[in-house]
Coordinates of C-alpha atoms and ligand atoms in Angstrom, one line a residue:
X1 CA 0.0 0.0 0.0
X2 CA 2.8 2.3 0.9
X3 CA 4.6 1.5 -2.3
X4 CA 1.5 2.1 -4.3
X5 CA 1.1 5.5 -2.7
X6 CA 4.7 6.3 -3.3
X7 CA 4.4 5.3 -7.0
X8 CA 1.3 7.4 -7.4
X9 CA 3.2 10.3 -5.9
X10 CA 6.1 9.8 -8.3
X11 CA 3.6 9.7 -11.2
X12 CA 2.0 12.9 -10.0
X13 CA 5.4 14.6 -9.7
X14 CA 6.2 13.3 -13.2
X15 CA 3.0 14.7 -14.6
X16 CA 3.6 18.1 -13.1
X17 CA 7.3 18.2 -14.1
X18 CA 6.5 17.1 -17.6
X19 CA 3.5 19.3 -18.2
X20 CA 5.0 22.4 -16.8
X21 CA 8.3 22.2 -18.7
X22 CA 7.4 21.1 -22.2
X23 CA 4.0 22.7 -23.1
X24 CA 3.9 25.2 -25.9
X25 CA 0.3 26.1 -26.8
X26 CA -0.5 25.4 -30.4
X27 CA 2.5 23.3 -31.1
X28 CA 2.0 20.2 -28.9
X29 CA -1.0 19.1 -27.0
X30 CA -0.4 18.0 -23.5
X31 CA -3.3 16.0 -22.1
X32 CA -3.5 16.5 -18.3
X33 CA -5.6 17.8 -15.4
X34 CA -4.0 18.7 -12.1
X35 CA -4.4 20.9 -9.0
X36 CA -7.9 19.5 -8.6
X37 CA -9.9 20.9 -5.7
X38 CA -13.6 20.4 -4.7
X39 CA -15.3 23.3 -2.8
X40 CA -18.9 23.5 -1.6
X41 CA -21.1 25.6 -3.9
X42 CA -23.4 28.4 -2.5
X43 CA -26.0 25.7 -1.6
X44 CA -23.8 22.8 -0.5
X45 CA -26.8 20.4 -0.6
X46 CA -27.1 20.7 -4.4
X47 CA -24.0 22.5 -5.7
X48 CA -20.3 21.8 -5.7
X49 CA -17.5 23.7 -7.4
X50 CA -14.3 22.1 -8.8
X51 CA -11.1 23.8 -9.9
X52 CA -8.3 22.3 -11.9
X53 CA -5.5 23.3 -14.2
X54 CA -4.7 21.8 -17.6
X55 CA -2.5 22.4 -20.6
X56 CA -5.2 21.6 -23.2
X57 CA -8.6 22.9 -24.0
X58 CA -10.3 19.5 -24.5
X59 CA -10.9 18.3 -21.0
X60 CA -14.2 17.5 -19.4
X61 CA -15.5 16.3 -16.1
X62 CA -17.6 13.2 -15.5
X63 CA -19.5 12.7 -12.3
X64 CA -21.9 10.1 -10.9
X65 CA -23.1 8.8 -7.6
X66 CA -20.3 7.2 -5.6
X67 CA -21.7 3.7 -6.0
X68 CA -21.6 3.9 -9.8
X69 CA -17.9 3.0 -9.9
X70 CA -17.9 2.4 -13.6
X71 CA -19.6 5.7 -14.4
X72 CA -22.4 4.0 -16.2
X73 CA -24.8 6.8 -15.4
X74 CA -22.3 9.6 -15.6
X75 CA -23.0 13.2 -16.5
X76 CA -20.4 15.0 -18.5
X77 CA -19.8 18.7 -18.0
X78 CA -17.2 21.2 -19.2
X79 CA -16.1 24.1 -17.1
X80 CA -15.3 27.8 -17.7
X81 CA -11.7 28.0 -19.0
X82 CA -9.3 30.9 -18.7
X83 CA -5.6 31.0 -19.6
X84 CA -3.2 31.8 -16.8
X85 CA 0.5 32.4 -16.6
X86 CA 2.8 34.8 -14.7
X87 CA 6.3 35.8 -15.7
X88 CA 8.5 37.9 -13.5
X89 CA 9.0 41.4 -14.8
X90 CA 11.7 43.2 -12.8
X91 CA 10.8 46.5 -14.4
X92 CA 7.3 46.5 -13.1
X93 CA 6.8 46.0 -9.4
X94 CA 3.2 45.0 -10.0
X95 CA 4.3 42.1 -12.3
X96 CA 7.0 40.6 -10.2
X97 CA 6.7 37.0 -9.1
X98 CA 9.1 35.0 -7.2
X99 CA 9.0 32.1 -9.7
X100 CA 7.3 32.0 -13.1
X101 CA 4.0 30.2 -13.6
X102 CA 4.0 28.6 -17.0
X103 CA 1.0 29.1 -19.3
X104 CA -1.9 26.8 -18.5
X105 CA -5.7 26.9 -18.5
X106 CA -7.7 27.2 -15.3
X107 CA -11.0 25.3 -15.4
X108 CA -13.8 26.2 -13.1
X109 CA -16.6 23.6 -13.0
X110 CA -19.9 24.3 -11.3
X111 CA -22.0 21.2 -10.5
X112 CA -25.6 22.0 -9.8
X113 CA -28.8 20.0 -9.3
X114 CA -27.1 17.5 -7.1
X115 CA -29.1 15.3 -4.7
X116 CA -28.7 16.3 -1.0
X117 CA -27.0 13.9 1.3
X118 CA -25.4 12.0 -1.5
X119 CA -21.9 10.8 -2.1
X120 CA -20.6 11.5 -5.6
X121 CA -17.5 10.6 -7.5
X122 CA -15.9 12.4 -10.4
X123 CA -12.9 12.2 -12.7
X124 CA -11.5 14.4 -15.4
X125 CA -11.1 13.3 -18.9
X126 CA -7.7 14.8 -19.7
X127 CA -8.7 15.5 -23.2
X128 CA -7.6 12.3 -24.9
X129 CA -10.0 9.8 -23.2
X130 CA -7.6 9.1 -20.3
X131 CA -8.7 10.0 -16.8
X132 CA -7.5 11.3 -13.6
X133 CA -8.0 9.2 -10.5
X134 CA -11.5 9.5 -8.9
X135 CA -12.3 12.3 -6.5
X136 CA -15.3 12.0 -4.1
X137 CA -17.5 14.4 -2.1
X138 CA -20.7 14.3 -0.2
X139 CA -23.5 16.9 -0.5
X140 CA -25.0 18.4 2.6
X141 CA -28.0 16.4 3.8
X142 CA -30.0 19.2 5.2
X143 CA -29.7 17.6 8.7
X144 CA -29.0 19.2 12.0
X145 CA -25.4 18.0 12.5
X146 CA -22.3 19.2 10.6
X147 CA -18.7 18.3 11.3
X148 CA -15.9 20.1 9.6
X149 CA -12.2 20.6 10.2
X150 CA -10.9 24.1 10.9
X151 CA -7.2 24.5 10.4
X152 CA -4.9 27.3 9.4
X153 CA -1.4 28.2 8.3
X154 CA -0.3 24.9 6.8
X155 CA 2.6 26.8 5.1
X156 CA 3.4 23.9 2.7
X157 CA 6.9 24.8 1.4
X158 CA 9.4 23.6 -1.2
X159 CA 12.8 23.1 0.4
X160 CA 16.0 22.1 -1.3
X161 CA 15.7 18.5 0.0
X162 CA 12.7 16.3 -0.5
X163 CA 12.8 15.2 3.1
X164 CA 12.5 18.8 4.3
X165 CA 9.8 19.5 1.8
X166 CA 7.8 16.4 2.9
X167 CA 7.9 17.6 6.5
X168 CA 5.7 20.4 5.4
X169 CA 3.0 17.8 4.3
X170 CA 2.1 17.5 8.0
X171 CA -1.2 19.4 7.8
X172 CA -2.6 16.8 5.4
X173 CA -0.8 13.6 6.4
X174 CA -1.3 14.1 10.1
X175 CA -4.0 16.8 10.8
X176 CA -6.5 16.0 8.1
X177 CA -6.0 12.2 8.4
X178 CA -6.7 12.4 12.1
X179 CA -9.8 14.4 11.5
X180 CA -11.1 11.8 9.0
X181 CA -10.3 9.1 11.6
X182 CA -12.3 10.9 14.2
X183 CA -15.1 11.9 11.9
X184 CA -15.4 9.8 8.7
X185 CA -18.4 11.9 7.7
X186 CA -16.3 15.1 7.8
X187 CA -18.0 17.7 5.5
X188 CA -15.0 19.7 4.4
X189 CA -11.8 21.3 5.5
X190 CA -11.9 25.1 6.3
X191 CA -8.4 26.5 5.9
X192 CA -8.0 30.1 6.9
X193 CA -4.9 30.9 4.8
X194 CA -1.2 30.6 4.5
X195 CA -1.7 27.3 2.8
X196 CA 1.6 27.8 1.0
X197 CA 4.6 29.8 2.1
X198 CA 4.9 31.9 -1.1
X199 CA 1.9 32.5 -3.3
X200 CA 4.0 33.8 -6.2
X201 CA 6.0 30.6 -6.6
X202 CA 4.8 27.8 -8.8
X203 CA 6.9 25.2 -7.0
X204 CA 5.1 26.0 -3.8
X205 CA 1.7 25.2 -5.3
X206 CA 3.2 22.0 -6.8
X207 CA 4.2 21.1 -3.3
X208 CA 0.9 22.0 -1.8
X209 CA -1.0 19.7 -4.2
X210 CA 1.5 16.9 -3.8
X211 CA 1.0 17.2 0.0
X212 CA -2.8 17.4 -0.2
X213 CA -3.8 13.9 -1.1
X214 CA -6.9 14.1 1.0
X215 CA -8.3 16.6 -1.5
X216 CA -9.3 13.5 -3.4
X217 CA -11.9 12.7 -0.8
X218 CA -12.7 15.9 1.0
X219 CA -13.7 19.4 -0.2
X220 CA -11.7 22.3 0.9
X221 CA -12.7 26.0 1.3
X222 CA -10.9 28.9 2.9
X223 CA -9.5 32.4 2.6
X224 CA -6.2 33.7 1.3
X225 CA -3.5 34.5 3.9
X226 CA -0.8 37.1 3.6
X227 CA 1.5 34.4 2.3
X228 CA -0.8 33.7 -0.7
X229 CA -0.6 37.5 -1.2
X230 CA 3.2 37.3 -1.4
X231 CA 3.9 37.5 -5.2
X232 CA 7.4 38.5 -4.7
X233 CA 9.4 38.2 -1.5
X234 CA 7.1 39.4 1.3
X235 CA 5.4 42.1 -0.7
X236 CA 1.6 41.7 -0.2
X237 CA 0.0 42.1 -3.6
X238 CA -3.3 40.3 -4.3
X239 CA -5.3 37.2 -4.1
X240 CA -4.5 36.4 -7.7
X241 CA -2.6 33.2 -7.1
X242 CA -5.0 32.0 -4.4
X243 CA -7.9 32.6 -6.8
X244 CA -6.1 30.6 -9.5
X245 CA -6.1 27.5 -7.3
X246 CA -9.6 27.5 -5.8
X247 CA -13.1 27.8 -7.1
X248 CA -15.0 29.3 -4.2
X249 CA -18.6 30.4 -5.0
X250 CA -18.5 33.6 -7.0
X251 CA -20.9 35.4 -4.8
X252 CA -18.7 38.0 -3.1
X253 CA -18.3 41.7 -3.7
X254 CA -17.1 42.3 -7.3
X255 CA -13.7 43.5 -6.2
X256 CA -13.1 40.3 -4.2
X257 CA -14.7 37.6 -6.2
X258 CA -13.2 34.3 -5.2
X259 CA -11.4 35.4 -2.1
X260 CA -14.6 36.5 -0.3
X261 CA -17.6 34.2 -0.6
X262 CA -20.3 32.4 1.3
X263 CA -22.1 29.1 1.3
X264 CA -24.8 27.4 3.2
X265 CA -24.2 24.0 4.6
X266 CA -27.2 22.5 6.4
X267 CA -28.3 25.1 9.0
X268 CA -25.1 27.1 8.9
X269 CA -24.0 30.2 6.9
X270 CA -20.3 30.1 6.3
X271 CA -18.8 33.4 5.3
X272 CA -15.2 33.6 4.1
X273 CA -13.6 37.1 4.1
X274 CA -10.5 38.4 2.5
X275 CA -9.2 41.1 4.8
X276 CA -5.5 40.6 4.2
X277 CA -4.9 44.0 2.7
X278 CA -7.8 45.8 4.2
X279 CA -9.0 46.7 0.7
X280 CA -12.6 47.3 -0.1
X281 CA -13.4 46.9 3.6
X282 CA -16.6 48.9 3.6
X283 CA -17.8 47.2 0.5
X284 CA -17.1 43.9 2.1
X285 CA -19.0 44.9 5.2
X286 CA -22.0 46.1 3.2
X287 CA -22.0 42.8 1.4
X288 CA -21.8 40.9 4.6
X289 CA -24.7 42.7 6.1
X290 CA -26.8 42.0 3.0
X291 CA -25.8 38.3 2.9
X292 CA -26.5 37.6 6.5
X293 CA -29.8 39.5 6.5
X294 CA -31.0 37.7 3.4
X295 CA -29.9 34.2 4.6
X296 CA -31.1 33.7 8.1
X297 CA -29.7 30.5 9.4
X298 CA -29.4 28.9 12.8
X299 CA -25.7 29.4 12.9
X300 CA -23.2 31.9 11.4
X301 CA -19.5 31.0 11.0
X302 CA -17.1 33.7 9.7
X303 CA -13.6 33.0 8.7
X304 CA -10.6 35.1 7.6
X305 CA -6.9 34.8 7.8
X306 CA -5.9 37.6 10.1
X307 CA -7.6 38.0 13.5
X308 CA -9.9 41.0 13.5
X309 CA -8.5 42.3 16.8
X310 CA -5.8 44.8 15.8
X311 CA -6.3 44.3 12.1
X312 CA -9.9 45.0 11.2
X313 CA -11.8 46.0 14.3
X314 CA -14.6 47.8 12.5
X315 CA -16.1 44.4 12.0
X316 CA -16.8 43.8 15.6
X317 CA -20.0 45.9 15.7
X318 CA -21.4 44.0 12.7
X319 CA -20.5 40.6 14.2
X320 CA -22.3 41.6 17.4
X321 CA -25.3 43.0 15.6
X322 CA -25.9 39.7 14.0
X323 CA -24.8 37.6 17.0
X324 CA -22.3 35.7 14.8
X325 CA -21.6 32.3 16.4
X326 CA -18.0 31.7 15.5
X327 CA -15.2 33.8 14.0
X328 CA -12.2 31.6 13.0
X329 CA -8.9 33.1 12.1
X330 CA -5.2 32.2 11.9
X331 CA -2.0 34.2 11.1
X332 CA -0.5 34.4 14.5
X333 CA 0.4 30.7 14.9
X334 CA -0.8 30.9 18.4
X335 CA -4.2 30.2 19.9
X336 CA -6.5 32.9 21.1
X337 CA -9.9 31.8 22.3
X338 CA -12.5 34.5 23.3
X339 CA -15.8 32.9 24.1
X340 CA -18.9 35.1 23.9
X341 CA -17.0 38.3 23.7
X342 CA -18.1 41.8 23.0
X343 CA -15.1 43.6 21.6
X344 CA -17.1 46.8 21.2
X345 CA -17.3 46.9 25.0
X346 CA -14.1 45.0 25.6
X347 CA -15.6 42.5 27.9
X348 CA -17.2 39.0 27.9
X349 CA -20.9 39.2 27.3
X350 CA -23.1 38.7 30.4
X351 CA -25.6 37.2 28.1
X352 CA -23.9 34.6 25.8
X353 CA -26.6 35.2 23.1
X354 CA -25.2 38.7 22.7
X355 CA -21.5 37.7 22.5
X356 CA -19.4 36.3 19.7
X357 CA -16.9 33.5 20.0
X358 CA -13.5 34.2 18.5
X359 CA -11.0 31.4 17.9
X360 CA -7.6 32.0 16.4
X361 CA -6.0 28.7 15.8
X362 CA -2.4 27.4 16.1
X363 CA -0.8 26.6 12.8
X364 CA -1.6 23.2 11.2
X365 CA 1.8 22.7 9.5
X366 CA 5.3 22.4 11.0
X367 CA 6.4 25.9 10.6
X368 CA 6.3 27.2 14.2
X369 CA 7.1 25.6 17.5
X370 CA 3.4 25.4 18.4
X371 CA 2.1 24.2 15.0
X372 CA 0.6 20.9 14.0
X373 CA -2.9 21.6 15.4
X374 CA -6.4 20.9 14.1
X375 CA -9.9 21.9 15.4
X376 CA -12.6 19.4 14.8
X377 CA -15.9 21.4 14.9
X378 CA -19.3 19.7 15.2
X379 CA -22.3 22.0 15.0
X380 CA -25.4 20.3 16.3
X381 CA -28.9 21.4 16.7
X382 CA -28.4 22.7 20.2
X383 CA -24.6 23.5 20.5
X384 CA -21.2 23.9 18.9
X385 CA -18.6 21.5 20.0
X386 CA -14.9 22.3 19.3
X387 CA -12.2 19.7 19.9
X388 CA -8.6 20.8 19.4
X389 CA -6.0 18.2 18.9
X390 CA -2.4 17.8 18.0
X391 CA -1.4 14.5 16.4
X392 CA -3.1 11.7 18.3
X393 CA -3.6 13.9 21.4
X394 CA -6.9 15.5 22.0
X395 CA -6.5 18.9 23.8
X396 CA -9.0 21.5 24.8
X397 CA -12.7 21.1 24.2
X398 CA -15.0 24.1 23.9
X399 CA -18.8 24.0 23.9
X400 CA -21.3 26.8 23.0
X401 CA -25.0 26.6 23.2
X402 CA -27.0 27.6 20.2
X403 CA -28.1 31.3 20.3
X404 CA -31.0 31.0 17.9
X405 CA -34.1 28.9 18.8
X406 CA -35.8 27.1 15.9
X407 CA -39.2 28.3 16.9
X408 CA -40.7 31.6 18.2
X409 CA -44.0 32.7 19.7
X410 CA -45.9 34.7 17.1
X411 CA -47.1 38.2 18.3
X412 CA -49.0 40.8 16.5
X413 CA -47.4 44.0 15.2
X414 CA -49.4 46.0 17.7
X415 CA -48.1 43.9 20.6
X416 CA -44.6 44.7 19.5
X417 CA -45.3 48.4 18.9
X418 CA -47.0 48.6 22.4
X419 CA -43.8 47.2 23.9
X420 CA -41.5 49.9 22.5
X421 CA -40.1 52.1 25.3
X422 CA -37.9 55.0 24.8
X423 CA -35.7 56.1 27.7
X424 CA -33.1 58.8 28.3
X425 CA -30.4 58.0 30.8
X426 CA -28.7 61.3 31.5
X427 CA -26.4 59.9 34.1
X428 CA -24.9 57.4 31.7
X429 CA -25.3 59.8 28.8
X430 CA -27.3 57.4 26.7
X431 CA -30.7 57.0 25.3
X432 CA -32.3 53.7 24.4
X433 CA -35.2 52.0 22.8
X434 CA -36.3 48.7 24.2
X435 CA -38.9 46.1 23.3
X436 CA -40.3 42.7 24.1
X437 CA -38.1 39.6 24.0
X438 CA -40.9 38.1 21.9
X439 CA -39.7 40.2 19.0
X440 CA -37.4 37.4 17.8
X441 CA -38.9 35.7 14.8
X442 CA -41.5 38.5 14.5
X443 CA -39.3 41.5 13.8
X444 CA -36.2 41.5 11.7
X445 CA -34.6 44.7 12.6
X446 CA -35.0 48.1 14.2
X447 CA -33.1 51.0 12.7
X448 CA -32.9 54.4 14.4
X449 CA -31.8 57.5 12.6
X450 CA -30.6 60.6 14.5
X451 CA -32.3 63.2 12.4
X452 CA -30.2 66.1 13.6
X453 CA -26.7 64.5 13.4
X454 CA -27.5 62.4 10.4
X455 CA -26.3 59.3 12.1
X456 CA -27.9 55.9 12.3
X457 CA -27.7 52.7 14.2
X458 CA -29.4 49.4 13.8
X459 CA -30.1 46.3 15.7
X460 CA -30.9 43.0 14.0
X461 CA -33.2 40.8 16.0
X462 CA -31.1 37.7 15.4
X463 CA -31.5 36.2 18.9
X464 CA -34.2 36.6 21.5
X465 CA -31.7 38.6 23.6
X466 CA -31.8 41.4 21.1
X467 CA -34.3 43.6 22.9
X468 CA -32.7 47.0 22.7
X469 CA -30.8 49.6 20.8
X470 CA -28.7 52.3 22.5
X471 CA -27.3 55.7 21.6
X472 CA -24.2 56.8 23.5
X473 CA -23.0 60.4 24.0
X474 CA -26.3 61.9 25.0
X475 CA -25.3 65.3 26.4
X476 CA -27.0 68.2 28.1
X477 CA -27.3 71.1 25.8
X478 CA -28.5 69.3 22.8
X479 CA -31.8 68.5 21.0
X480 CA -32.4 64.9 20.0
X481 CA -34.7 63.8 17.3
X482 CA -34.8 60.1 16.3
X483 CA -36.9 58.2 13.8
X484 CA -37.1 54.4 14.6
X485 CA -38.1 52.2 11.7
X486 CA -39.2 48.7 12.5
X487 CA -39.0 45.9 9.8
X488 CA -41.4 43.1 10.6
X489 CA -40.8 39.5 9.5
X490 CA -43.3 39.9 6.6
X491 CA -41.1 42.8 5.2
X492 CA -43.5 45.6 6.2
X493 CA -42.1 48.6 8.1
X494 CA -43.4 51.2 10.5
X495 CA -41.7 54.3 11.8
X496 CA -41.9 56.2 15.0
X497 CA -40.5 59.6 16.0
X498 CA -38.9 60.4 19.4
X499 CA -37.8 63.9 20.2
X500 CA -36.3 65.2 23.4
X501 CA -34.6 68.4 24.3
X502 CA -31.9 68.5 26.9
X503 CA -31.5 72.3 26.6
X504 CA -34.1 74.5 25.1
X505 CA -31.4 77.0 24.3
X506 CA -29.9 74.5 21.9
X507 CA -26.3 74.6 20.7
X508 CA -26.5 77.6 18.5
X509 CA -28.7 80.4 19.6
X510 CA -30.3 82.7 17.1
X511 CA -32.1 85.4 19.0
X512 CA -33.9 88.4 17.6
X513 CA -32.7 91.0 19.8
X514 CA -33.9 94.3 18.5
X515 CA -36.4 95.2 15.9
X516 CA -37.3 98.2 13.9
X517 CA -38.9 98.2 10.5
X518 CA -35.5 98.3 8.9
X519 CA -33.1 96.7 11.4
X520 CA -32.7 93.4 13.2
X521 CA -30.0 92.1 15.5
X522 CA -29.4 88.4 15.7
X523 CA -27.1 86.8 18.3
X524 CA -25.3 83.7 17.3
X525 CA -24.3 82.0 20.5
X526 CA -22.4 78.8 20.1
X527 CA -21.9 76.3 22.9
X528 CA -18.2 75.7 23.5
X529 CA -18.6 72.0 22.7
X530 CA -18.9 73.0 19.1
X531 CA -15.2 73.5 19.0
X532 CA -14.7 71.0 16.2
X533 CA -16.5 73.4 13.8
X534 CA -14.1 76.0 12.5
X535 CA -15.8 78.3 10.1
X536 CA -19.3 79.8 10.2
X537 CA -21.1 81.5 7.4
X538 CA -24.1 83.7 8.0
X539 CA -26.7 84.2 5.2
X540 CA -29.6 86.6 5.0
X541 CA -32.2 85.2 2.6
X542 CA -29.6 82.9 1.0
X543 CA -27.1 85.7 0.4
X544 CA -23.8 85.5 2.2
X545 CA -23.7 88.2 4.9
X546 CA -20.6 87.3 6.8
X547 CA -18.1 84.6 7.6
X548 CA -16.1 84.1 10.7
X549 CA -13.7 81.7 12.4
X550 CA -14.5 80.8 16.0
X551 CA -10.8 80.7 16.9
X552 CA -10.6 84.5 16.2
X553 CA -14.1 85.6 16.9
X554 CA -15.1 83.4 19.8
X555 CA -18.3 81.5 20.4
X556 CA -20.7 84.5 20.5
X557 CA -21.2 87.0 17.7
X558 CA -23.8 89.6 17.1
X559 CA -25.0 90.5 13.6
X560 CA -26.9 93.6 12.8
X561 CA -28.9 93.6 9.6
X562 CA -29.9 97.0 8.4
X563 CA -31.8 98.5 5.5
X564 CA -34.5 95.9 5.8
X565 CA -38.0 96.3 4.4
X566 CA -40.8 96.7 6.9
X567 CA -43.3 93.9 7.5
X568 CA -41.2 91.5 5.5
X569 CA -40.1 88.0 6.3
X570 CA -36.4 87.3 6.4
X571 CA -34.4 84.1 7.0
X572 CA -31.1 84.1 8.7
X573 CA -29.1 80.9 8.2
X574 CA -25.9 79.9 9.9
X575 CA -23.8 77.2 8.4
X576 CA -21.0 75.5 10.3
X577 CA -18.1 74.1 8.3
X578 CA -15.2 71.9 9.2
X579 CA -11.6 72.7 8.4
X580 CA -12.2 70.7 5.2
X581 CA -14.9 73.2 4.3
X582 CA -17.8 70.6 4.5
X583 CA -21.1 72.0 5.7
X584 CA -22.1 69.7 8.5
X585 CA -24.7 71.7 10.4
X586 CA -27.1 74.5 9.7
X587 CA -29.6 76.4 11.7
X588 CA -32.2 78.9 10.6
X589 CA -34.2 81.7 12.1
X590 CA -37.1 83.3 10.3
X591 CA -38.4 86.7 11.5
X592 CA -40.7 89.4 10.2
X593 CA -39.8 93.0 10.5
X594 CA -42.4 95.2 12.0
X595 CA -44.9 97.0 9.8
X596 CA -43.8 100.6 9.5
X597 CA -47.4 101.9 9.7
X598 CA -47.8 100.6 13.3
X599 CA -45.1 102.9 14.4
X600 CA -46.4 106.2 13.0
X601 CA -48.9 108.6 14.4
X602 CA -50.6 109.7 11.3
X603 CA -49.6 107.3 8.6
X604 CA -46.3 109.0 7.8
X605 CA -43.1 107.2 7.3
X606 CA -40.5 107.6 10.0
X607 CA -37.8 105.2 9.4
X608 CA -35.8 104.3 12.5
X609 CA -38.6 105.2 15.0
X610 CA -38.4 103.1 18.1
X611 CA -41.2 100.6 18.7
X612 CA -43.5 100.9 21.6
X613 CA -42.5 98.5 24.3
X614 CA -45.7 96.4 24.0
X615 CA -45.1 95.8 20.3
X616 CA -41.6 94.9 20.9
X617 CA -42.6 92.3 23.4
X618 CA -45.2 90.9 21.0
X619 CA -42.6 90.6 18.2
X620 CA -40.2 88.9 20.6
X621 CA -42.9 86.4 21.4
X622 CA -43.4 85.7 17.7
X623 CA -39.7 85.5 17.2
X624 CA -39.3 83.0 20.0
X625 CA -42.0 80.7 18.7
X626 CA -40.3 80.5 15.4
X627 CA -37.0 80.4 17.1
X628 CA -35.6 77.3 15.4
X629 CA -37.5 76.7 12.2
X630 CA -35.4 73.9 10.9
X631 CA -32.4 71.9 12.0
X632 CA -30.7 69.9 9.4
X633 CA -27.3 68.5 9.9
X634 CA -24.8 68.3 12.7
Ligands
FE2_1 FE1 1.1 32.0 8.7

């Protein structure tokens, strides 16, 4: 048996050496298919993706159920084919590679319409009627138990001696083999990057596929690591070489197709992120939010290469909003386990249904002193069970109860609406909206918009513990105006308005100090907590009247508008601008000058005549009722 394996290995090496050194397209046809990997499709119960490389354009893939060993009922499919090569160009840093990749075709096959819970076999016709060996996979059965292997940082590497190189096969020969012994029904391997030590080296990928004999019987999915991003030396460039070797579902953001993706396996949403270079982070976050919102599953498992702590902390809020179950990462070659954590508050959650469990794994290869680890993860209906191991030795075991019940108690929309309670907690400087814990299953999300500061926050009701949304930094001296929009499970929405005023004098005070038919004085009185605004512009009826800088003019300024018409409405608008000249806050005051006739004895015009005291008071009252006509932005 060992000799047979050794001979197969020699043959595989022979094929790779031959095909990568002699092919010239158009002159000689080389019949081959290599670097074959199976990856779950978006719906892992009916779809599987396969990636392989070939030097010809005649290959096809044949698949059938596993019991049909002679392929009597086979289906033949051809994949999408693209040419691929990489030659080092020392004159262009963007085209440098550590070692050339010879011209070949990459074939992406998408199997669809498969039967759930079924074992299949496939082989590739190399183009001349000869075949690769058989590969097998099993589709998800739609059941309530899934076992997969989480590993990371295999760092398969090509050394100068074969013995040293084969030491780097450890991840497959020891770690994956042991997982298959413990769980023969293993669904797939989830590998969070640094599969090879240098992505921009063809010999590293040759070595990886020589090492990964279990790819014949188990699908693999993952994310690129910084080492896959290394095109040349340790310069981090792109996921180009990672994407050439795997056919992950093409359902990620356009800029990250292949390296960011998701699939659903039984009752679990698996989301793989490419955060190595922090590119397109916001697009990736927007995509994540949409994917999770539109694919409610009992469990959510996120994976990426680098731990989010210290690298991409903006994700924590999103993970907590959706009560993600597990976040799996690598990169550090050391283990960091944070059960039910709230990184946004830097503490372990009192309620585990609100926290997120983060696990950074030891490496699975032989690169570091603490490497050689695997994590067998079984997700059952009621809990997640993580068994870490090294070689034959089982180590720590972690268990987490399911956060999302399968059922919920239906309530009416009115019951939910009646439960909405808005509170202002001045002591802790926060306001909050709370609701019944029966919301889970009846309400999808509550979004709250701060209408003055143009800021919004949302809470996804992804567990029964999601019964609140809070707003921090509620300070005295400000007006707050919120609109809460509730999205019910049937997709309908309802909105509610909450306004409270912690200082009737507001932040910026426009007062109508003195009036005559032709003159008005307006005080602009800024609270000193508006220090982050630099420039202010004052407009009278949309015409710029004055501009000033608070650093020179202080927080209070008086403007006198003269030569006004009597009995006419005027609007004074103040705009606050940042040092980048962005208008981020405006305030307006509308006032009407007094009618000249009311101030004359016999109907004559006496401009500048002082108003009787009573009239002044009356106008002041009018002015105060229209004090702040509209507040827009902050
Ligand atoms: Fe690594």
